[in-house]
Coordinates of C-alpha atoms and ligand atoms in Angstrom, one line a residue:
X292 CA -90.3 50.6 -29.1
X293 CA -93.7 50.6 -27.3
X294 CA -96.5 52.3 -28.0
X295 CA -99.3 52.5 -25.6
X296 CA -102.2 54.5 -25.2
X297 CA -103.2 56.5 -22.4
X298 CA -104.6 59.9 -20.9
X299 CA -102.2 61.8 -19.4
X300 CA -102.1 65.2 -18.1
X301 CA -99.7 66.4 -20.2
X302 CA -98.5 69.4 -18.6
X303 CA -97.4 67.5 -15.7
X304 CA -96.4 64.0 -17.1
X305 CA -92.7 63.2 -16.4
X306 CA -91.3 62.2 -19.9
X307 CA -88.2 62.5 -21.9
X308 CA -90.4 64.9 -24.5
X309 CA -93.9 66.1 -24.9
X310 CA -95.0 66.3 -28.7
X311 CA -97.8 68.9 -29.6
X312 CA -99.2 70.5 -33.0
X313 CA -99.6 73.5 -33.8
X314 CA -101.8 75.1 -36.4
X315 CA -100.3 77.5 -38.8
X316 CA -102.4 81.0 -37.7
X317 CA -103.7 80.4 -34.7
X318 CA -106.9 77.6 -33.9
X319 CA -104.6 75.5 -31.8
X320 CA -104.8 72.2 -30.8
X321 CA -106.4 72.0 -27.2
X322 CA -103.0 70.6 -25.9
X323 CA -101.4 73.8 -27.6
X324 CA -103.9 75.5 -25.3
X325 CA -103.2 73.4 -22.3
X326 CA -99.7 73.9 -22.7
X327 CA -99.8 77.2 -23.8
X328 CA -101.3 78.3 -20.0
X329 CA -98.8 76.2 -18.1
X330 CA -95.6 78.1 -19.6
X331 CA -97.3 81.6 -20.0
X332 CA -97.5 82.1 -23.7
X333 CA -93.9 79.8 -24.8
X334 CA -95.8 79.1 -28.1
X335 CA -97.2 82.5 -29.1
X336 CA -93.4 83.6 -27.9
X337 CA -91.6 81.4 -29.9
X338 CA -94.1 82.1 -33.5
X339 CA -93.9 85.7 -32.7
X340 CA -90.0 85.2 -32.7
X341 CA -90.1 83.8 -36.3
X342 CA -88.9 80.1 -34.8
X343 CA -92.0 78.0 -35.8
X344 CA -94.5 79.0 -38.2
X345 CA -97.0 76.0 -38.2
X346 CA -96.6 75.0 -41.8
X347 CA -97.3 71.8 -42.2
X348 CA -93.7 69.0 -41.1
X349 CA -91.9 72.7 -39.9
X350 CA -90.9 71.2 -36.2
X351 CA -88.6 73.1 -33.4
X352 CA -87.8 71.2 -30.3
X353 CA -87.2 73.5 -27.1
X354 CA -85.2 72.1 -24.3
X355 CA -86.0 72.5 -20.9
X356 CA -89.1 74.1 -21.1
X357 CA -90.1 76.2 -17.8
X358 CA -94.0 75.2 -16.5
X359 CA -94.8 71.9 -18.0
X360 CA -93.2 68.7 -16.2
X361 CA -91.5 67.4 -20.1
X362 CA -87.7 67.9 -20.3
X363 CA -88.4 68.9 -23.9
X364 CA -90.6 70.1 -25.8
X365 CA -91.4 69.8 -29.6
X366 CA -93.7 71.4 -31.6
X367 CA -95.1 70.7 -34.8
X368 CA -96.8 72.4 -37.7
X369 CA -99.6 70.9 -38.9
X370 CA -100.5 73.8 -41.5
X371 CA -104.1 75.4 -41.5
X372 CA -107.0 73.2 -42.3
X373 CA -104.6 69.9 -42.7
X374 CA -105.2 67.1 -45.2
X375 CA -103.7 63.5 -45.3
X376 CA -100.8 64.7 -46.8
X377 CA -100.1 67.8 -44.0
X378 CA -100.7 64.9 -41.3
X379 CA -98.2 62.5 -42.2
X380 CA -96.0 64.8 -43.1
X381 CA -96.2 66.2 -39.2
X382 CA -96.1 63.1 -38.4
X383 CA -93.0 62.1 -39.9
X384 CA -91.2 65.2 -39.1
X385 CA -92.2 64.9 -35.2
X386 CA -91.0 61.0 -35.5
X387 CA -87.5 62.3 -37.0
X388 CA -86.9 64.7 -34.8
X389 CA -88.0 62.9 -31.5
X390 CA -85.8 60.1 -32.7
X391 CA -82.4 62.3 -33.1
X392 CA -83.3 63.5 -29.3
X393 CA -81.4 61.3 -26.4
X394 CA -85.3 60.8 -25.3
X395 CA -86.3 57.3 -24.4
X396 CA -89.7 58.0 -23.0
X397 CA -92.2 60.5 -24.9
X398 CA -96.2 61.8 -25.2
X399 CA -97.6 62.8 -28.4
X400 CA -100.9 64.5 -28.9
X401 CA -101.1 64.8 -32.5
X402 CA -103.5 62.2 -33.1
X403 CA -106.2 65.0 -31.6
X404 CA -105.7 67.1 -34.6
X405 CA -108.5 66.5 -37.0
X406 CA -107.5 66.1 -40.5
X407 CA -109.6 66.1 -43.4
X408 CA -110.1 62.5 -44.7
X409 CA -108.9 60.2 -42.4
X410 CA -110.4 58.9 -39.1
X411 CA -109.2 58.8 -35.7
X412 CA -107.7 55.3 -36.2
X413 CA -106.3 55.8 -39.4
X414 CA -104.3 59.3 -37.3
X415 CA -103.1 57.0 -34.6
X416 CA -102.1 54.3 -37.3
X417 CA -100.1 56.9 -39.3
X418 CA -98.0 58.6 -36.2
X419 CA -97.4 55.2 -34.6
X420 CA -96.3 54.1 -38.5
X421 CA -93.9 56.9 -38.1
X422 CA -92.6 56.5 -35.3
X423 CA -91.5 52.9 -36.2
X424 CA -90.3 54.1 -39.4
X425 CA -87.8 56.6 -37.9
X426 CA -86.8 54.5 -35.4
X427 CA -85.9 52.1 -38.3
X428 CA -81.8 51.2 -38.7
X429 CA -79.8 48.9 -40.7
X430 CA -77.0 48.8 -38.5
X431 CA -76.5 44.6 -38.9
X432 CA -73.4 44.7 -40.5
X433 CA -71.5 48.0 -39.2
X434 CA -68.9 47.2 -36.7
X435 CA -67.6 50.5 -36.2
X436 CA -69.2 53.6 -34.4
X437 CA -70.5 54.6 -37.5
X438 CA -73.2 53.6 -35.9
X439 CA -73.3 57.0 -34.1
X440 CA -74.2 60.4 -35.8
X441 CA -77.3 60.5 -38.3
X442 CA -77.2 56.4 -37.9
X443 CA -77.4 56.3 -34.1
X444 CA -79.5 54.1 -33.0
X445 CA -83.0 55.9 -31.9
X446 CA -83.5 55.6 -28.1
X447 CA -87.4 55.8 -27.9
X448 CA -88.4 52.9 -25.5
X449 CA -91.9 54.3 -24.1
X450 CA -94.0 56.0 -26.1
X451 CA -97.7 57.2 -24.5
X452 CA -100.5 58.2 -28.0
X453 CA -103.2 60.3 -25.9
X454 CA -106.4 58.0 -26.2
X455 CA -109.1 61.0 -27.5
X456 CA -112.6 60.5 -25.8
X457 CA -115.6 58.1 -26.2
X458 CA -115.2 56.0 -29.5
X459 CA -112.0 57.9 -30.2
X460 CA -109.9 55.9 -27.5
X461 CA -110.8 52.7 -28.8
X462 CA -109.6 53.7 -32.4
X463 CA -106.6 54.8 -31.1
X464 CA -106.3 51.4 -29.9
X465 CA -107.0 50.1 -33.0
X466 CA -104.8 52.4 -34.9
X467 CA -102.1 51.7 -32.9
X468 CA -102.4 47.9 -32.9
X469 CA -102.6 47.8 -36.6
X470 CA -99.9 49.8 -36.8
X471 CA -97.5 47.6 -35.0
X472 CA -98.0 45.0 -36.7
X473 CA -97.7 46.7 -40.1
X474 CA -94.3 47.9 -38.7
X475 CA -93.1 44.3 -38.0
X476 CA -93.7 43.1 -41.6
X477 CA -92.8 46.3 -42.7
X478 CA -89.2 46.4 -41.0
X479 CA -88.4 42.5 -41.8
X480 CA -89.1 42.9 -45.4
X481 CA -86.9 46.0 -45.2
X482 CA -84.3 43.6 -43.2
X483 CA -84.5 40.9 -45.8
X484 CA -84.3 43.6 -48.6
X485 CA -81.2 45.3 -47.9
X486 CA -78.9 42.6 -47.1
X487 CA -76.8 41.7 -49.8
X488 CA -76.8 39.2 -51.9
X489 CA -73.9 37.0 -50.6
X490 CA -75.7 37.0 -47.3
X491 CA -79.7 36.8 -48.7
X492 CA -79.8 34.0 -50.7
X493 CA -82.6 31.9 -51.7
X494 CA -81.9 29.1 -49.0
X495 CA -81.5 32.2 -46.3
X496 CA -84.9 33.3 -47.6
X497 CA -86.3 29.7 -47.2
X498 CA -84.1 29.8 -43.4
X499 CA -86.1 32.9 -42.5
X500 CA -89.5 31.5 -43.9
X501 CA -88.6 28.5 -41.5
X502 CA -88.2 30.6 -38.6
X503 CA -91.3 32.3 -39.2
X504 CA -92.9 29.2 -38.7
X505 CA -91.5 28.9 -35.1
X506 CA -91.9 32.5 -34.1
X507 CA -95.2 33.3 -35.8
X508 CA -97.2 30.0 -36.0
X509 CA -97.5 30.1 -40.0
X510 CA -96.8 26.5 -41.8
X511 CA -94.0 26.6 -44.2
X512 CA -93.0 24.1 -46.3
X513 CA -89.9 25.0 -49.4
X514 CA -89.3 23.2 -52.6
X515 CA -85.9 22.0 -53.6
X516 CA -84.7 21.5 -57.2
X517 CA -85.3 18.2 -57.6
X518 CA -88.9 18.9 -56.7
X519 CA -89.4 21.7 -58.8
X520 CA -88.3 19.4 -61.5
X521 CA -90.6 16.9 -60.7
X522 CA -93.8 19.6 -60.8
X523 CA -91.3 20.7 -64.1
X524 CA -91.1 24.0 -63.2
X525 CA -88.6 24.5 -66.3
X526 CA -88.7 27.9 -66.5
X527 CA -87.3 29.0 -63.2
X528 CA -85.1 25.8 -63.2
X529 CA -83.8 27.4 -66.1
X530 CA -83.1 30.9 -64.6
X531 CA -81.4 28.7 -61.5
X532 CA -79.2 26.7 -64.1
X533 CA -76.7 29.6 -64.7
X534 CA -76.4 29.9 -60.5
X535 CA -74.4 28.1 -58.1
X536 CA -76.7 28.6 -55.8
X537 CA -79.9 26.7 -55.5
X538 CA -83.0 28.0 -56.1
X539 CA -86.5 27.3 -53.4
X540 CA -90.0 27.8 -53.7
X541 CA -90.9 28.5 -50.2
X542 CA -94.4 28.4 -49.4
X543 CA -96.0 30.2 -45.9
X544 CA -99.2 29.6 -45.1
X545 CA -101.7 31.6 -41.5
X546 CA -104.4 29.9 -40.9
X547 CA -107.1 32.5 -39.7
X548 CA -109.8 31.3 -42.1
X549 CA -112.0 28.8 -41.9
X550 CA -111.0 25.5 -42.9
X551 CA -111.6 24.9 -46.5
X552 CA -112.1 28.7 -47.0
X553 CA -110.1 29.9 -50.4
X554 CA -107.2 31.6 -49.5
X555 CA -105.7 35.1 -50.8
X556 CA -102.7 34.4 -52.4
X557 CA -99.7 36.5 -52.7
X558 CA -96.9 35.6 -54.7
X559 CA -93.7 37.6 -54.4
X560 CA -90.6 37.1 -56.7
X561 CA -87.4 36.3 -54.7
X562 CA -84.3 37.1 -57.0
X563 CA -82.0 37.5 -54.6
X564 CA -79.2 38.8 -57.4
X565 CA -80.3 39.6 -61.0
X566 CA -77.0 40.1 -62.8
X567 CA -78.9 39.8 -66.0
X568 CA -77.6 36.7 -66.7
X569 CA -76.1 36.3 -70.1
X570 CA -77.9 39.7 -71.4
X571 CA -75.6 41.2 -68.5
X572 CA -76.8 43.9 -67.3
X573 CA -74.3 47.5 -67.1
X574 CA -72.1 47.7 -64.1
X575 CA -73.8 50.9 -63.0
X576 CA -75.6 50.5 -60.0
X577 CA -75.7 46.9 -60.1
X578 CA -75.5 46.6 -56.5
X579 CA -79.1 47.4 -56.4
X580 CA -80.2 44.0 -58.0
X581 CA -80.0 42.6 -54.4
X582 CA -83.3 44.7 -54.1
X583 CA -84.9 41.8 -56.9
X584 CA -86.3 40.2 -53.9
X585 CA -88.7 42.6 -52.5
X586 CA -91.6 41.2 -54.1
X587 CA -90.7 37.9 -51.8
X588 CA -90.0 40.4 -49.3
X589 CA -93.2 41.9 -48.9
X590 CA -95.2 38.3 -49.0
X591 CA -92.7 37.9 -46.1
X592 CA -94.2 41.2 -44.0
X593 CA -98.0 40.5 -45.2
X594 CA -97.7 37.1 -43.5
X595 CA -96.0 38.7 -40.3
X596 CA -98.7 41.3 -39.9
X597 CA -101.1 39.0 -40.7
X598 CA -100.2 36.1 -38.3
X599 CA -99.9 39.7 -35.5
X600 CA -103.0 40.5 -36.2
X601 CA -104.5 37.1 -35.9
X602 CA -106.6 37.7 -38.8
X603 CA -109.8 35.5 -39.6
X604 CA -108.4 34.7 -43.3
X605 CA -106.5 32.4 -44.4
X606 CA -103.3 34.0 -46.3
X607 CA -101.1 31.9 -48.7
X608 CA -97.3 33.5 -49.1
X609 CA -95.7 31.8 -52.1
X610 CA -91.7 33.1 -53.1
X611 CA -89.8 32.1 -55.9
X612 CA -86.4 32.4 -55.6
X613 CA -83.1 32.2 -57.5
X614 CA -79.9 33.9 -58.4
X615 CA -79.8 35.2 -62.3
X616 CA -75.9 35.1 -63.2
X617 CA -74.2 34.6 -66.3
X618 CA -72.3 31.6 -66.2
X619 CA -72.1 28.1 -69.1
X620 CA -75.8 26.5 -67.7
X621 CA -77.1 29.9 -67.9
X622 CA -79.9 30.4 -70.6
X623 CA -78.6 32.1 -73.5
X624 CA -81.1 34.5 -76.1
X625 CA -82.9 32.4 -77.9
X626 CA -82.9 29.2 -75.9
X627 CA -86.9 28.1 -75.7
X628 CA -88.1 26.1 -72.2
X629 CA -91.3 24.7 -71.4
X630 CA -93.1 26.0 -68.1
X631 CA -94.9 24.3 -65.6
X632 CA -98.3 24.8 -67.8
X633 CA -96.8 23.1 -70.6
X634 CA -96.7 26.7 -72.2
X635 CA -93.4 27.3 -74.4
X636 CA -91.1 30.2 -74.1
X637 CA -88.4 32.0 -76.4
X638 CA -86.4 33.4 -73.9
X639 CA -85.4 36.4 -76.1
X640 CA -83.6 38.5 -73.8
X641 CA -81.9 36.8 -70.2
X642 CA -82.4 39.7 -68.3
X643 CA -86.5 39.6 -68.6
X644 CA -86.2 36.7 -65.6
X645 CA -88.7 37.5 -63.2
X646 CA -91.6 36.4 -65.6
X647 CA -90.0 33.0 -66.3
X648 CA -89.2 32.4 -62.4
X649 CA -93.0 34.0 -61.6
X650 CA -95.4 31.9 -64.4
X651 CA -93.9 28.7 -62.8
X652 CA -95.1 30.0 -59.0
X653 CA -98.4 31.4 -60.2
X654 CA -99.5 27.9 -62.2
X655 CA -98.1 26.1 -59.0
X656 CA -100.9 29.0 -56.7
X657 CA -103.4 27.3 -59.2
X658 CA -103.9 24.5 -56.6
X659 CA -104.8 26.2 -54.0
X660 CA -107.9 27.2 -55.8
X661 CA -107.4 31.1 -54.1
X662 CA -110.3 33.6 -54.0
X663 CA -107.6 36.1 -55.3
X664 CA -104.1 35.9 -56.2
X665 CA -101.6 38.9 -56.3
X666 CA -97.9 39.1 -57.3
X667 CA -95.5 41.4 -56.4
X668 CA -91.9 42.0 -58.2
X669 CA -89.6 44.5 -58.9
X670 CA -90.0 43.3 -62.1
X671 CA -89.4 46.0 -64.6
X672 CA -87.0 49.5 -65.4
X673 CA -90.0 50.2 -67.7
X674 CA -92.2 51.0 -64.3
X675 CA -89.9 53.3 -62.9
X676 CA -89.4 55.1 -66.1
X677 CA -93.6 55.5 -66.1
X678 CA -94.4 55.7 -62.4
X679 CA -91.1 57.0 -60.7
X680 CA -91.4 56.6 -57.0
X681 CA -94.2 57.6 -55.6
X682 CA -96.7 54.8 -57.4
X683 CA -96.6 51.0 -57.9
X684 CA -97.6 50.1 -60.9
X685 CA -101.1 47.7 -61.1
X686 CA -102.2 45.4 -63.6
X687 CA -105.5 43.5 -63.0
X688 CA -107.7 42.1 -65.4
X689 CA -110.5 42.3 -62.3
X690 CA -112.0 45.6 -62.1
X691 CA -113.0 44.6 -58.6
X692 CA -110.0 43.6 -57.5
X693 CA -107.8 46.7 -59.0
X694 CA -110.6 48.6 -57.2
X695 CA -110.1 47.3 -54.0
X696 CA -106.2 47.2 -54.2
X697 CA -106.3 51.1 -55.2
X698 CA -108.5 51.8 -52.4
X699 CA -106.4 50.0 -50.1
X700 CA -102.7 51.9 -51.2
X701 CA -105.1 55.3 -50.8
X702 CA -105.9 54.4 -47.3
X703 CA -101.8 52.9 -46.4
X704 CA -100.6 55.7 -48.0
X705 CA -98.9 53.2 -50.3
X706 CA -100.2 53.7 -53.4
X707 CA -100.8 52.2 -56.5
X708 CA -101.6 53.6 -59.7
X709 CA -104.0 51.0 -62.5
X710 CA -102.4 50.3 -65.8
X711 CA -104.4 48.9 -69.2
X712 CA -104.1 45.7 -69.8
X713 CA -105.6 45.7 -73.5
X714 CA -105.0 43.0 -75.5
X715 CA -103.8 44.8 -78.1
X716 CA -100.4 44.8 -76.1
X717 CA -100.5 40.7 -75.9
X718 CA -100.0 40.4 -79.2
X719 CA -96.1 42.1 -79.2
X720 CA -95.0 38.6 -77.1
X721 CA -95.7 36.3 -80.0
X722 CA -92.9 34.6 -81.2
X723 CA -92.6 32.4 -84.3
X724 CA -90.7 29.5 -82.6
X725 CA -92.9 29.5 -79.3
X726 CA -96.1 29.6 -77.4
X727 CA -94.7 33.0 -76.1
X728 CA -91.8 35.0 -75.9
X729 CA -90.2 36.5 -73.0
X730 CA -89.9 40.0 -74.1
X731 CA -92.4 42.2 -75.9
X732 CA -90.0 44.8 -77.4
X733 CA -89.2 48.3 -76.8
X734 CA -92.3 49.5 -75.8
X735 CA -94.5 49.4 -72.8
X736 CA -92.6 47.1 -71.3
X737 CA -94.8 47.3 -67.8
X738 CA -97.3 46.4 -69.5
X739 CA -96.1 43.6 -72.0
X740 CA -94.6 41.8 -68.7
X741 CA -98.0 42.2 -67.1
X742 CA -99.1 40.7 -70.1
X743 CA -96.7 37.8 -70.3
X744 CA -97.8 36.9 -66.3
X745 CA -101.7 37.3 -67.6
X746 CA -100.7 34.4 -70.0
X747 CA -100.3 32.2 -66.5
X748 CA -102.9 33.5 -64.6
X749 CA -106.2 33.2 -66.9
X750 CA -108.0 30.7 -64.5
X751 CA -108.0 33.2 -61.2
X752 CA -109.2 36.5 -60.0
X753 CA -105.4 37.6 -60.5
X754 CA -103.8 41.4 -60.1
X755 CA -100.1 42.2 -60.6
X756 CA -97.9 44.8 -58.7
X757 CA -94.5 46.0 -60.1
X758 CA -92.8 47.5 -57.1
X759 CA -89.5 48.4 -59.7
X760 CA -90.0 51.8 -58.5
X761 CA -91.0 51.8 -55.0
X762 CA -89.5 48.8 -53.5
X763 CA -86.0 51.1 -52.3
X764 CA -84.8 54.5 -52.5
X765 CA -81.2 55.2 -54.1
X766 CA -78.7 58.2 -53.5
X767 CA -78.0 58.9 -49.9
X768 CA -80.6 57.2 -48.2
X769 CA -80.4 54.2 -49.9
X770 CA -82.7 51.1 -48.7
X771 CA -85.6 48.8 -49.3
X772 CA -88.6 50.8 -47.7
X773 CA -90.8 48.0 -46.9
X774 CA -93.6 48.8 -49.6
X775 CA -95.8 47.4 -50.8
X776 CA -96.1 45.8 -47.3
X777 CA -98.9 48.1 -46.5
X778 CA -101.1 48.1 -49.0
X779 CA -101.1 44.4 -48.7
X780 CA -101.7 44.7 -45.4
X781 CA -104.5 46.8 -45.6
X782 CA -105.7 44.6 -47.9
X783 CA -105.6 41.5 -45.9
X784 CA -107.3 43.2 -42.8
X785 CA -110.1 44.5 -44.8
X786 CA -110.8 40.9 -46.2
X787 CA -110.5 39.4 -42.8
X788 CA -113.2 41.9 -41.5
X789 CA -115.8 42.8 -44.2
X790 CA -117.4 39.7 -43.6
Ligands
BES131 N1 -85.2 43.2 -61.9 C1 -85.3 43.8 -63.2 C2 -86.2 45.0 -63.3 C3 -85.6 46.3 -62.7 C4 -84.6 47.0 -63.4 C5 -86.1 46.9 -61.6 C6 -84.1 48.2 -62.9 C7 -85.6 48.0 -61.1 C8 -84.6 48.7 -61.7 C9 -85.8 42.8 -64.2 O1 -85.4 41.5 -64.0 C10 -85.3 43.2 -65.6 O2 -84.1 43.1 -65.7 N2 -86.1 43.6 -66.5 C11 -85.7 44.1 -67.7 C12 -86.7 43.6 -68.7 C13 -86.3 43.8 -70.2 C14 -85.1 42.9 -70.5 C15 -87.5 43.4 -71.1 C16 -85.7 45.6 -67.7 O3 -86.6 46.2 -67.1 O4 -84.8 46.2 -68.3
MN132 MN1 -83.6 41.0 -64.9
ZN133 ZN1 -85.0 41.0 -62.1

């Protein structure tokens, strides 16, 4: 899909469908007006008649409508004095519904309505974020026509954003560029993340990292085994063991930075199964453990956006990836490895492997001496059971950084929410046979993983996300959603410019 921006008359534009707010009573939008005259009252018609009441994500789409040069029309509420929330919500409604229409061509206005909170840009980022997102299908491995219905494939080719006047047009443009390339890391790491895990594997990760290279101009460069255990990486070595297949450290680097200039690291864990290993994990939704690599999956989509949006910063992508299976190598409770900081750990329960596979990866980012460094894993049940859904769960020991990164989900509508990282937590991962143990009991278990990664990470300006909770939706509409590929986004692009 393509989204431009232009001014159009929109009352005589030949497209597919015509898109226009409406306020919940009355103080329309001046294309409500506009569109209003050229169809002698079909809006005030239609409200009187109880179809569309202007609360904010109610939508109605009118076929045919007489006086305006659309073939259809769609209207949607955008409440009464509307806030971010009423605005993306209109937004994604009017994206859903345009997408189950046979349109392929279509011209929104809604980036005109003012919405307390959030600029012009920041409108025409969100609606153009929505329209990718609705137009988004996993559809890769159907070979039926279930591929028609609710799963169709949406048909929007052409899509026109009405520019606004003065300054406003050139945030549109700016909106709508960030937006696209947001949308292209957003939908590969929702690609990566919801193929399974006999098809994503950590050598189709490094594959894909490779082809990134080509298509994107980042340099990649993966690890193998044998040189993982020559930097002895022996705790994700020993998370690989119990695997047959083998595990990469795939490294992607953009450029946009001056030479020399610390990078911003991001370090996403890449488990492309976690069975648990040896502490097996219940058969109950275990299918969703192919989702263990959206961490890696979301380093994946900064880098993309990133490397779209040229930016002037130099971006370091690191992904650590392996199976966790049960199997004769596998580590078994109680085995004790040594990491790649000489550190020693009592692997007390299997399923806790993220950590081990992570420390390695974030004393290997050490080298690259980064001005920030940020992990990203699904990395604990203990998130979800805090957070739920709606909020990633933060752990910085930077109150600048965890600042920033809050500010940044705020603005991406991605957000995070900051949880402590006292030390009074630390001490429930000592372990009488080791440096550190792998689990920190039966409490705060967010927090104690954060705190086992903190162990790893004491020499940089670190902050860890667990994206348990928000990496993919279950039930009916199951699949990754592309988070946190937004916030890091956000993140990156407000580096690359406040300077
Ligand atoms: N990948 C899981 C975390 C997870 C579980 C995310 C369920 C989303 C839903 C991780 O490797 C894991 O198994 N963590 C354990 C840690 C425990 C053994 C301390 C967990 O959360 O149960
Ligand atoms: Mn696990
Ligand atoms: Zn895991």
């Amino acid at each position: 899909m393509k989204i431009t921006v232009s001014s159009v008359d929109i009352t005589r534009v030949r497209t597919d469908c015509l898109v226009i707010a409406i306020h919940e009573n009355g103080g329309d939008s001046p294309s409500a007006r506009k569109v209003e005259k050229a169809t002698s009252g079909l809006i005030r018609t239609l409200v009187k008649a109880g179809d569309i009441d202007g609360r904010a994500g109610s939508v109605l789409m009118v076929p045919a409508p007489h006086g305006i040069g659309a073939k259809r029309l769609i209207l949607v509420g955008v409440g009464q004095k509307p806030d971010a929330d009423d605005f993306a919500n209109a937004a994604a409604s009017a994206a859903r519904r345009l997408c189950a229409t046979r349109s392929t061509s279509a011209v929104l206005t809604l980036a005109e309505i003012s919405a307390s909170g959030i600029d012009q840009s920041a409108r025409a980022r969100m609606l153009a974020q929505a329209l990718h997102d609705a137009s988004y299908r996993f559809n890769q491995l159907k070979t039926t026509d279930d591929k028609k219905g609710a799963r169709a494939e949406c048909t929007l080719k052409r899509v026109t954003l009405l520019p606004g006047t003065g300054r406003t047009a050139a945030a549109t443009k700016t909106g709508v560029k960030e937006a696209a390339a947001i949308a292209s890391g957003v939908t590969l790491a929702r690609d990566l993340g919801n193929l399974p895990g006999n098809l994503c594997t950590p050598s189709y990760l490094a594959s894909q990292a490779r082809k990134l290279a080509r298509s994107h101009g980042l340099r990649v460069s993966v690890l193998n085994e044998t040189k993982m255990e020559a930097l002895k990486m022996g705790a994700l070595l020993s998370v690989s063991r119990g695997s047959r297949e083998p595990a990469r450290l795939i490294v992607m680097e953009h450029h946009g930075g001056k030479r020399g200039e610390a990078p911003v690291m991001l370090v996403g864990k890449g488990l492309t199964f976690d069975a648990g290993g040896i502490s097996l994990k219940p058969a109950g939704a275990m299918d969703e453990m192919k989702y263990d690599m959206c961490g890696g999956a979301s380093v994946f989509g900064a880098l993309v956006a990133a490397a779209e949006l040229k930016l002037k910063l130099n971006v370091v992508g690191i992904i650590p990836s392996s199976e966790n299976l049960p199997d004769g190598a596998a580590n078994k409770p109680g085995d004790i490895v040594t990491s790649m900081s000489g550190k020693t750990i009592e692997i007390l329960n299997t399923d806790a492997e993220g950590r081990l596979i992570l420390c390695d990866a974030l004393t290997y980012a050490e080298r690259y001496k980064p001005a920030a460094v940020i992990d990203i894993a699904t990395l604990t049940g203990a998130c979800v059971v805090a957070l739920g859904n709606p909020a990633t769960g933060l752990f910085s020991s930077d109150d600048k950084l965890a600042e920033e990164l809050l500010a940044c989900g705020e603005s991406a509508r991605d957000r995070a929410w900051r949880m402590p990282l006292w030390k009074e937590y630390q001490k429930q991962l000592n372990s009488p046979f080791a440096d550190i143990a792998n689990i920190g009991g039966r409490t705060a278990g967010a927090i104690t993983a954060a705190c086992f990664l903190s162990r790893f990470t004491s020499n940089m300006t670190w902050a860890h996300l667990d994206i348990a909770g928000t990496a993919w939706h279950s039930g009916a509409n199951k699949g990754a959603t592309g988070r946190p590929v937004p916030l890091l986004s956000r993140f990156l692009i407000n580096r690359a410019t406040a300077r």
